[in-house]
mmCIF file of C-alpha atoms in Angstrom:
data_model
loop_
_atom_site.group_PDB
_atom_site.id
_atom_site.type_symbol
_atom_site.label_atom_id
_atom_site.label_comp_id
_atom_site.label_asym_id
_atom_site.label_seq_id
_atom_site.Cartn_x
_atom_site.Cartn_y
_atom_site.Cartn_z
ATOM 1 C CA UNK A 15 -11.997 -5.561 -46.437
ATOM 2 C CA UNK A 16 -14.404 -6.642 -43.664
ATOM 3 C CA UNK A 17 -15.997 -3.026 -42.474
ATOM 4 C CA UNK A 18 -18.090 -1.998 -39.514
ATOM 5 C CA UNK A 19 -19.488 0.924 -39.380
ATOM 6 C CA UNK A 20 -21.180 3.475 -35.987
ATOM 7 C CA UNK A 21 -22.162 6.533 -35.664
ATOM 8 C CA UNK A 22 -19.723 8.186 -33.551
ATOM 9 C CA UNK A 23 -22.457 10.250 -31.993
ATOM 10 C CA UNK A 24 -22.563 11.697 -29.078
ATOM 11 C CA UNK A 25 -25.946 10.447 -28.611
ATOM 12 C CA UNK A 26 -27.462 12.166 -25.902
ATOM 13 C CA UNK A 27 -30.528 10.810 -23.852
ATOM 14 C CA UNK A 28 -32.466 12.317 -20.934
ATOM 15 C CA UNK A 29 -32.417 9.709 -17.587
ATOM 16 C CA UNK A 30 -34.972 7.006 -18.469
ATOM 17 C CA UNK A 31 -35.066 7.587 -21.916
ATOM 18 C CA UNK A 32 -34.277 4.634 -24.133
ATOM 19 C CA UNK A 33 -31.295 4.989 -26.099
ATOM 20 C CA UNK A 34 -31.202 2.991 -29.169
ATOM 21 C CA UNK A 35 -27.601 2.328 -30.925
ATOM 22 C CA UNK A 36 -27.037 1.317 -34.291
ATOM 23 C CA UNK A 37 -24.522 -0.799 -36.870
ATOM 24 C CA UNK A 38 -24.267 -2.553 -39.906
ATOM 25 C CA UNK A 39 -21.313 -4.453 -41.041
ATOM 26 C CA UNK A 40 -20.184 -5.739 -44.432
ATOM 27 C CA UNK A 41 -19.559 -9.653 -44.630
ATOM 28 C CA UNK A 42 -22.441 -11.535 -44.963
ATOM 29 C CA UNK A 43 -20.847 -14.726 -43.620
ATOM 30 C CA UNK A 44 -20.438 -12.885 -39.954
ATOM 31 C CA UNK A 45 -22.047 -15.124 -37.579
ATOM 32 C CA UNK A 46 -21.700 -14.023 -34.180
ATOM 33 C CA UNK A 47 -22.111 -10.267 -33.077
ATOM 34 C CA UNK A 48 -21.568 -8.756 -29.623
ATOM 35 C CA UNK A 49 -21.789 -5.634 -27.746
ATOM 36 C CA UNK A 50 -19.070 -3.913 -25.247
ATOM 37 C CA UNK A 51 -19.153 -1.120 -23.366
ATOM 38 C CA UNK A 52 -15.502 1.154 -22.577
ATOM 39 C CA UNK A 53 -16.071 3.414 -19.967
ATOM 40 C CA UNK A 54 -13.461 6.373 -20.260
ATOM 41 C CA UNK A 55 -9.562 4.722 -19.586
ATOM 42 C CA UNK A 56 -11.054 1.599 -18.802
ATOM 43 C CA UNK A 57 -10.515 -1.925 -21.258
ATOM 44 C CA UNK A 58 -14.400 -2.858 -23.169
ATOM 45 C CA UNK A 59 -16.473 -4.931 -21.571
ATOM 46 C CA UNK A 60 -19.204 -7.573 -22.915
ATOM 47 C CA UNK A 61 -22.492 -6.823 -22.335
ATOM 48 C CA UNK A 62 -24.616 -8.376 -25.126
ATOM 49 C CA UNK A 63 -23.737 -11.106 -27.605
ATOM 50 C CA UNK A 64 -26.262 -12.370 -30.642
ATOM 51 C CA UNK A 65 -26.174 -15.142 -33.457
ATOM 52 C CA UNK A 66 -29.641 -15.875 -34.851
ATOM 53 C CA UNK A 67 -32.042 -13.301 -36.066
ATOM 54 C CA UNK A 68 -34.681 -11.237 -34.207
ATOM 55 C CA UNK A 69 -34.755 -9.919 -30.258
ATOM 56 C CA UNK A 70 -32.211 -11.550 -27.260
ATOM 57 C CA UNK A 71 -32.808 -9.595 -24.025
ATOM 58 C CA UNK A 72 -31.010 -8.921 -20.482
ATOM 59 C CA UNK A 73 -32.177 -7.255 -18.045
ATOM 60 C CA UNK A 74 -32.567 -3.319 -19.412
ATOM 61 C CA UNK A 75 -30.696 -4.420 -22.556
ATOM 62 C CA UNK A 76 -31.718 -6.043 -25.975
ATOM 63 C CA UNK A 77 -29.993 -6.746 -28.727
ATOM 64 C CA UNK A 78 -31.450 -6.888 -32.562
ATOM 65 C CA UNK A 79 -30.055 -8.768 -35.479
ATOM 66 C CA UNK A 80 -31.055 -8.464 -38.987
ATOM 67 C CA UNK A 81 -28.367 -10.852 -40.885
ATOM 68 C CA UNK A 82 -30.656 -9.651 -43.915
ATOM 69 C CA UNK A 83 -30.020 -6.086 -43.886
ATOM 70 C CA UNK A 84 -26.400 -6.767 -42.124
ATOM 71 C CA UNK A 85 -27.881 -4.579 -39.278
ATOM 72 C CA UNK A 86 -27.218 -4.959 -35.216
ATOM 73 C CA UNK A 87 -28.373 -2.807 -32.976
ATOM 74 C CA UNK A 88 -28.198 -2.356 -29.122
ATOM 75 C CA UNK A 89 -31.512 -0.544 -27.128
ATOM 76 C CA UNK A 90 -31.053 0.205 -23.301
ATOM 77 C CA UNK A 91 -34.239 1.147 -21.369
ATOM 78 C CA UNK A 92 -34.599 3.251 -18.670
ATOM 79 C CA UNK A 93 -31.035 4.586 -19.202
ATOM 80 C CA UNK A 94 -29.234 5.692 -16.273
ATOM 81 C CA UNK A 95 -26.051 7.746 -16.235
ATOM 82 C CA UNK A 96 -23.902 4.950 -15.222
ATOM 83 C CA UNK A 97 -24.973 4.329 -18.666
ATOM 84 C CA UNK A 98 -22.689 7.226 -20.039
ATOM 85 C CA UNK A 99 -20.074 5.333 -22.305
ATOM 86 C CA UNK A 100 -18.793 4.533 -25.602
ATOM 87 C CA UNK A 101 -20.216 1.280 -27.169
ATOM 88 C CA UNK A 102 -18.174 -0.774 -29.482
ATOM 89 C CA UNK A 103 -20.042 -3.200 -31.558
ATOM 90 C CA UNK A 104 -18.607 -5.885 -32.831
ATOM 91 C CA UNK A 105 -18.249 -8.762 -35.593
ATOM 92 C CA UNK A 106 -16.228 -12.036 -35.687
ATOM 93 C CA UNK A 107 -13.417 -12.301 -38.068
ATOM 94 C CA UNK A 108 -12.410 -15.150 -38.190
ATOM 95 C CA UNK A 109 -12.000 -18.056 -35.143
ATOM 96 C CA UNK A 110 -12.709 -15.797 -32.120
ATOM 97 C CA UNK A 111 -10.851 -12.823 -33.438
ATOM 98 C CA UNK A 112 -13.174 -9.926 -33.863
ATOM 99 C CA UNK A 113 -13.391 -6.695 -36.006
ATOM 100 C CA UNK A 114 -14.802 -3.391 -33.930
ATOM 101 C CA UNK A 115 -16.438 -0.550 -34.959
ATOM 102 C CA UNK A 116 -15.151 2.405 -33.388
ATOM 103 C CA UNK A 117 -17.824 2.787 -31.329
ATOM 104 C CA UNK A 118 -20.967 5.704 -30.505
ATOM 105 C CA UNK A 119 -20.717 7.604 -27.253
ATOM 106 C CA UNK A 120 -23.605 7.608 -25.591
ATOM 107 C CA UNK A 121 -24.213 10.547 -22.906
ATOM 108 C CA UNK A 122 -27.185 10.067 -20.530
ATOM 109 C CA UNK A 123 -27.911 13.050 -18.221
ATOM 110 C CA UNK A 124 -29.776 13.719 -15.415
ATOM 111 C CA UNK B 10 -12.980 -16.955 -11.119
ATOM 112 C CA UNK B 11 -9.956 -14.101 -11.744
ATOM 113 C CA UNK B 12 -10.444 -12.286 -14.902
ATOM 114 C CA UNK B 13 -7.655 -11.543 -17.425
ATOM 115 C CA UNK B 14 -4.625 -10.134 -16.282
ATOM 116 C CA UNK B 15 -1.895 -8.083 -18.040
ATOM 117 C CA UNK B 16 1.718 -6.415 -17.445
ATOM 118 C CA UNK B 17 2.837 -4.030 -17.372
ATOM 119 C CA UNK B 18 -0.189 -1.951 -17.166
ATOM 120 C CA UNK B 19 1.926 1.144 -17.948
ATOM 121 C CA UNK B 20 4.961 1.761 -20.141
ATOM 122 C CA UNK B 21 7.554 4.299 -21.516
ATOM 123 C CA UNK B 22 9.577 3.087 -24.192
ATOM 124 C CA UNK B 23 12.064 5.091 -26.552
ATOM 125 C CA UNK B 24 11.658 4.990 -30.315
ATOM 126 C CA UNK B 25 13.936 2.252 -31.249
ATOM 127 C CA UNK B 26 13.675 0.238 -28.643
ATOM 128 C CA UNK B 27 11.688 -3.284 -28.046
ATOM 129 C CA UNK B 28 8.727 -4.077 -25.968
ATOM 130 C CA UNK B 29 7.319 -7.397 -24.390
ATOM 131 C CA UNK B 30 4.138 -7.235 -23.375
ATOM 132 C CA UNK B 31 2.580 -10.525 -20.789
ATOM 133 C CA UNK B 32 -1.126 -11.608 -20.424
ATOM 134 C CA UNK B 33 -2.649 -14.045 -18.731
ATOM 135 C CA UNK B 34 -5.704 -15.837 -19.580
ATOM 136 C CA UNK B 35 -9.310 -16.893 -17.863
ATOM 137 C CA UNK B 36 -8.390 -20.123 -16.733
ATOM 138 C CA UNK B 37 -9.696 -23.053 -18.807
ATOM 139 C CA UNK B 38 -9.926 -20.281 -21.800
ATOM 140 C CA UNK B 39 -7.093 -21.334 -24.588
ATOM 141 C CA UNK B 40 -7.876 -18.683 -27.685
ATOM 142 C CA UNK B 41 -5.615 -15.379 -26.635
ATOM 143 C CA UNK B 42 -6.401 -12.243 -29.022
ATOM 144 C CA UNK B 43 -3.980 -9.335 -28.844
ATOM 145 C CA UNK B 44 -5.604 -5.667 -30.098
ATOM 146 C CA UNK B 45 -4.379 -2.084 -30.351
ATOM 147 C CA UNK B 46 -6.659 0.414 -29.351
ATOM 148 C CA UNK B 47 -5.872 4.092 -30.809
ATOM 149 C CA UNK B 48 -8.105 6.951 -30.631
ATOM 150 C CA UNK B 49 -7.532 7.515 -34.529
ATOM 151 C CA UNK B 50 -8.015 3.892 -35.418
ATOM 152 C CA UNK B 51 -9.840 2.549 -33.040
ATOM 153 C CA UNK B 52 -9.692 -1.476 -31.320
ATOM 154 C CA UNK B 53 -7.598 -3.218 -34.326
ATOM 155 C CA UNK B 54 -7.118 -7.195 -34.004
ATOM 156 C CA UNK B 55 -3.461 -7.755 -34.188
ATOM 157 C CA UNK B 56 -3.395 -11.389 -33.708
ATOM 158 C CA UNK B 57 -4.898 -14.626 -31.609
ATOM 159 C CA UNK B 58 -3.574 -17.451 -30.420
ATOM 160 C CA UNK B 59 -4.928 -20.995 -29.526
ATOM 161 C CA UNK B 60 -3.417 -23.441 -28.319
ATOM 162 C CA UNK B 61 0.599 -22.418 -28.547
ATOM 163 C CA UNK B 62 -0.556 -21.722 -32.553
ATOM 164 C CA UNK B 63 -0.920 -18.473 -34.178
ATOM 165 C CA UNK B 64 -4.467 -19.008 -35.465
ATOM 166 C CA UNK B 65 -5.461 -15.747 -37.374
ATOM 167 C CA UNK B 66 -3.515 -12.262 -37.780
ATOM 168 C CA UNK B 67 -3.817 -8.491 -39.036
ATOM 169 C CA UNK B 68 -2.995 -6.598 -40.953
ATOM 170 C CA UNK B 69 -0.109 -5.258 -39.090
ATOM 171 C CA UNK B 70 4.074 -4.803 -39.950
ATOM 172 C CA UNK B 71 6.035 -7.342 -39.206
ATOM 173 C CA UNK B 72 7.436 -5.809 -35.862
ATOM 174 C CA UNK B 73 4.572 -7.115 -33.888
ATOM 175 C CA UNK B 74 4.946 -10.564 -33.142
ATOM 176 C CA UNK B 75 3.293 -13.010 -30.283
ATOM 177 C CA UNK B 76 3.817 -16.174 -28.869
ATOM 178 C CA UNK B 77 1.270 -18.273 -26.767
ATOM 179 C CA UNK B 78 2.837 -20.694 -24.372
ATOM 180 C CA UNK B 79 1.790 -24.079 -22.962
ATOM 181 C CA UNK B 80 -0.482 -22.436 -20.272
ATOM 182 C CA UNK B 81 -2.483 -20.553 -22.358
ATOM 183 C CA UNK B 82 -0.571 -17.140 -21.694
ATOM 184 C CA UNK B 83 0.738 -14.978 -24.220
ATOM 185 C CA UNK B 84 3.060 -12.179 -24.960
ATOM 186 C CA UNK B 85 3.096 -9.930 -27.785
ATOM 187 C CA UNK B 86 6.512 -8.135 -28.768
ATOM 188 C CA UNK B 87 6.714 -4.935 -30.667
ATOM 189 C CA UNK B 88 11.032 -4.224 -32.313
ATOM 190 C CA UNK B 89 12.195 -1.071 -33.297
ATOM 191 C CA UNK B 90 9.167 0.979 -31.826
ATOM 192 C CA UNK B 91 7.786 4.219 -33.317
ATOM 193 C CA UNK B 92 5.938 6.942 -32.489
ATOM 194 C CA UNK B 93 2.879 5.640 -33.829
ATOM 195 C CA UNK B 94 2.901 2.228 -31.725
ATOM 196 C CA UNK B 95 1.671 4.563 -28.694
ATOM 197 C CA UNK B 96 -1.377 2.920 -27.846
ATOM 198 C CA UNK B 97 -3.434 0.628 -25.727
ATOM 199 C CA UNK B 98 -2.735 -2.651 -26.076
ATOM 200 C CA UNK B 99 -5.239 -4.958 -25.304
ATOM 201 C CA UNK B 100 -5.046 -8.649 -24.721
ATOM 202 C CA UNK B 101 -8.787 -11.002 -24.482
ATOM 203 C CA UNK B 102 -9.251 -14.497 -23.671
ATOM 204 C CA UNK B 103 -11.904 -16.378 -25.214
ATOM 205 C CA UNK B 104 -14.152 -19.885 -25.637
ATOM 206 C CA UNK B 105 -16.528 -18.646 -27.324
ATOM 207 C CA UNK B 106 -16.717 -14.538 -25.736
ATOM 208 C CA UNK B 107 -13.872 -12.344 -25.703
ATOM 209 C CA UNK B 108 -12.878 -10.946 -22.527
ATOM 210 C CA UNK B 109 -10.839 -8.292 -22.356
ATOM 211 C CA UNK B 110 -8.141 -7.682 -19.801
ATOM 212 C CA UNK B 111 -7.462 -4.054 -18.661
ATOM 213 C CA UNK B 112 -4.845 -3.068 -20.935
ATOM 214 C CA UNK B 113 -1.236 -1.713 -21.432
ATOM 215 C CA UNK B 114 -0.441 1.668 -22.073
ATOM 216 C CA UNK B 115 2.136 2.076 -23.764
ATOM 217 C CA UNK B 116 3.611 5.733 -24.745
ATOM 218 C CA UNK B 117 7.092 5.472 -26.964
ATOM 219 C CA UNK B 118 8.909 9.250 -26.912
#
C-alpha cells in the first residue's frame, strides 16, 4: 500500500518567517512529486512540482527532494498570511494519477 | 486558456439514489483523474481516464464508475448512494501536472 505521510500541524509562523513543510512517502519507484495548496472550501492548487534530487526554486518557494531518504519537503520564505493554508503533498501513482497526503495546515500571522 | 470546469458545483442527493457528475478538461489535456476529498480520508484517487480508456483506478466499490468521452470530458457516476459518499468530488486534467477543477459538493441525506 503506497503511503504518504504529513504532519497535520497546525504549523504556525510569525509574518516573514520561513515555514518549512515536511513528507516522506513509501514507494521507492515514485518519480514525480508536487506540491498544492487548498485554501479553506476552495479545490488544491499546484504550486511546486520536483523529479530529480536536490533544490528547484520559484519565486518565495523551493522544493527539496531526497529520493534516498524518500523525503520532500516544501520551504516558503518571507511567509505572508495569504500564505495561511493547508498543503497537500503529493506522489504519482501510477500514469498521472496521484496519491495525497492529507496535508499540514500552515497558519501565518501577523 | 479556461481552466477545468465542473457541474454541478453543488448537490443534494437521497440515499439510494444515483449521481452523474460532468467535467471538462484544459483543452489539449487528454488524462482526466476523478478524486474524493473527505475530511476523514482526505484527497483519494478514484480513477483517470485517457483517451476514452480507463487507465488506472482505486480502491473504491464498484458503485463509482466513469466514462471519458471523445473530447476529453468525463463523468463519474456514483448508484445507490450512501451516507458516506458525502464528499467533494474532485475532477483534474493533466499532461504531465494535474489541475484541479473546483469541485462538486455533494451531500446525500
Amino acid at each position: 500500500q503506497k503511503e504518504v505521510e504529513q504532519n497535520s500541524g497546525p504549523l504556525s509562523v510569525p509574518e516573514g518567517a520561513i515555514a518549512s513543510l515536511n513528507c516522506t512517502y513509501s514507494d521507492r519507484v515514485s518519480q514525480s512529486f508536487f506540491w498544492y495548496r487548498q485554501y479553506s472550501g476552495k479545490s488544491p492548487e499546484l504550486i511546486m512540482s520536483i523529479y530529480s534530487n536536490g533544490d528547484k526554486e520559484d519565486g518565495r518557494f523551493t522544493a527539496q527532494l531526497n529520493k534516498a531518504s524518500q523525503y520532500v519537503s516544501l520551504l516558503i520564505r518571507d511567509s505572508q498570511p495569504s500564505d495561511s493554508a493547508t498543503y497537500l503533498c503529493a506522489v504519482n501513482l501510477a500514469g498521472t494519477a496521484l496519491i495525497f497526503g492529507k496535508g499540514t495546515t500552515l497558519s501565518v500571522s501577523s | 486558456k479556461a481552466g477545468v470546469t465542473q457541474t454541478p458545483r453543488y448537490l443534494i442527493k437521497t440515499r439510494g439514489q444515483q449521481v452523474t457528475l460532468s467535467c471538462s478538461p484544459i483543452s489539449g489535456h487528454r488524462s482526466v483523474s476523478w478524486y474524493q476529498q473527505t475530511p476523514g480520508q482526505g484527497l483519494q484517487f478514484l480513477f483517470e481516464y485517457f483517451s476514452e480508456t480507463q487507465r488506472n483506478k482505486g480502491n473504491f466499490p464498484g458503485r463509482f464508475s466513469g466514462r471519458q468521452f471523445s473530447n476529453s470530458r468525463s463523468e463519474m457516476n456514483v448508484s445507490t448512494l450512501e451516507l458516506g459518499d458525502s464528499a467533494l468530488y474532485l475532477c483534474a486534467s493533466s499532461l504531465n501536472e494535474q489541475y484541479f477543477g473546483p469541485g462538486t459538493r455533494l451531500t446525500v441525506t
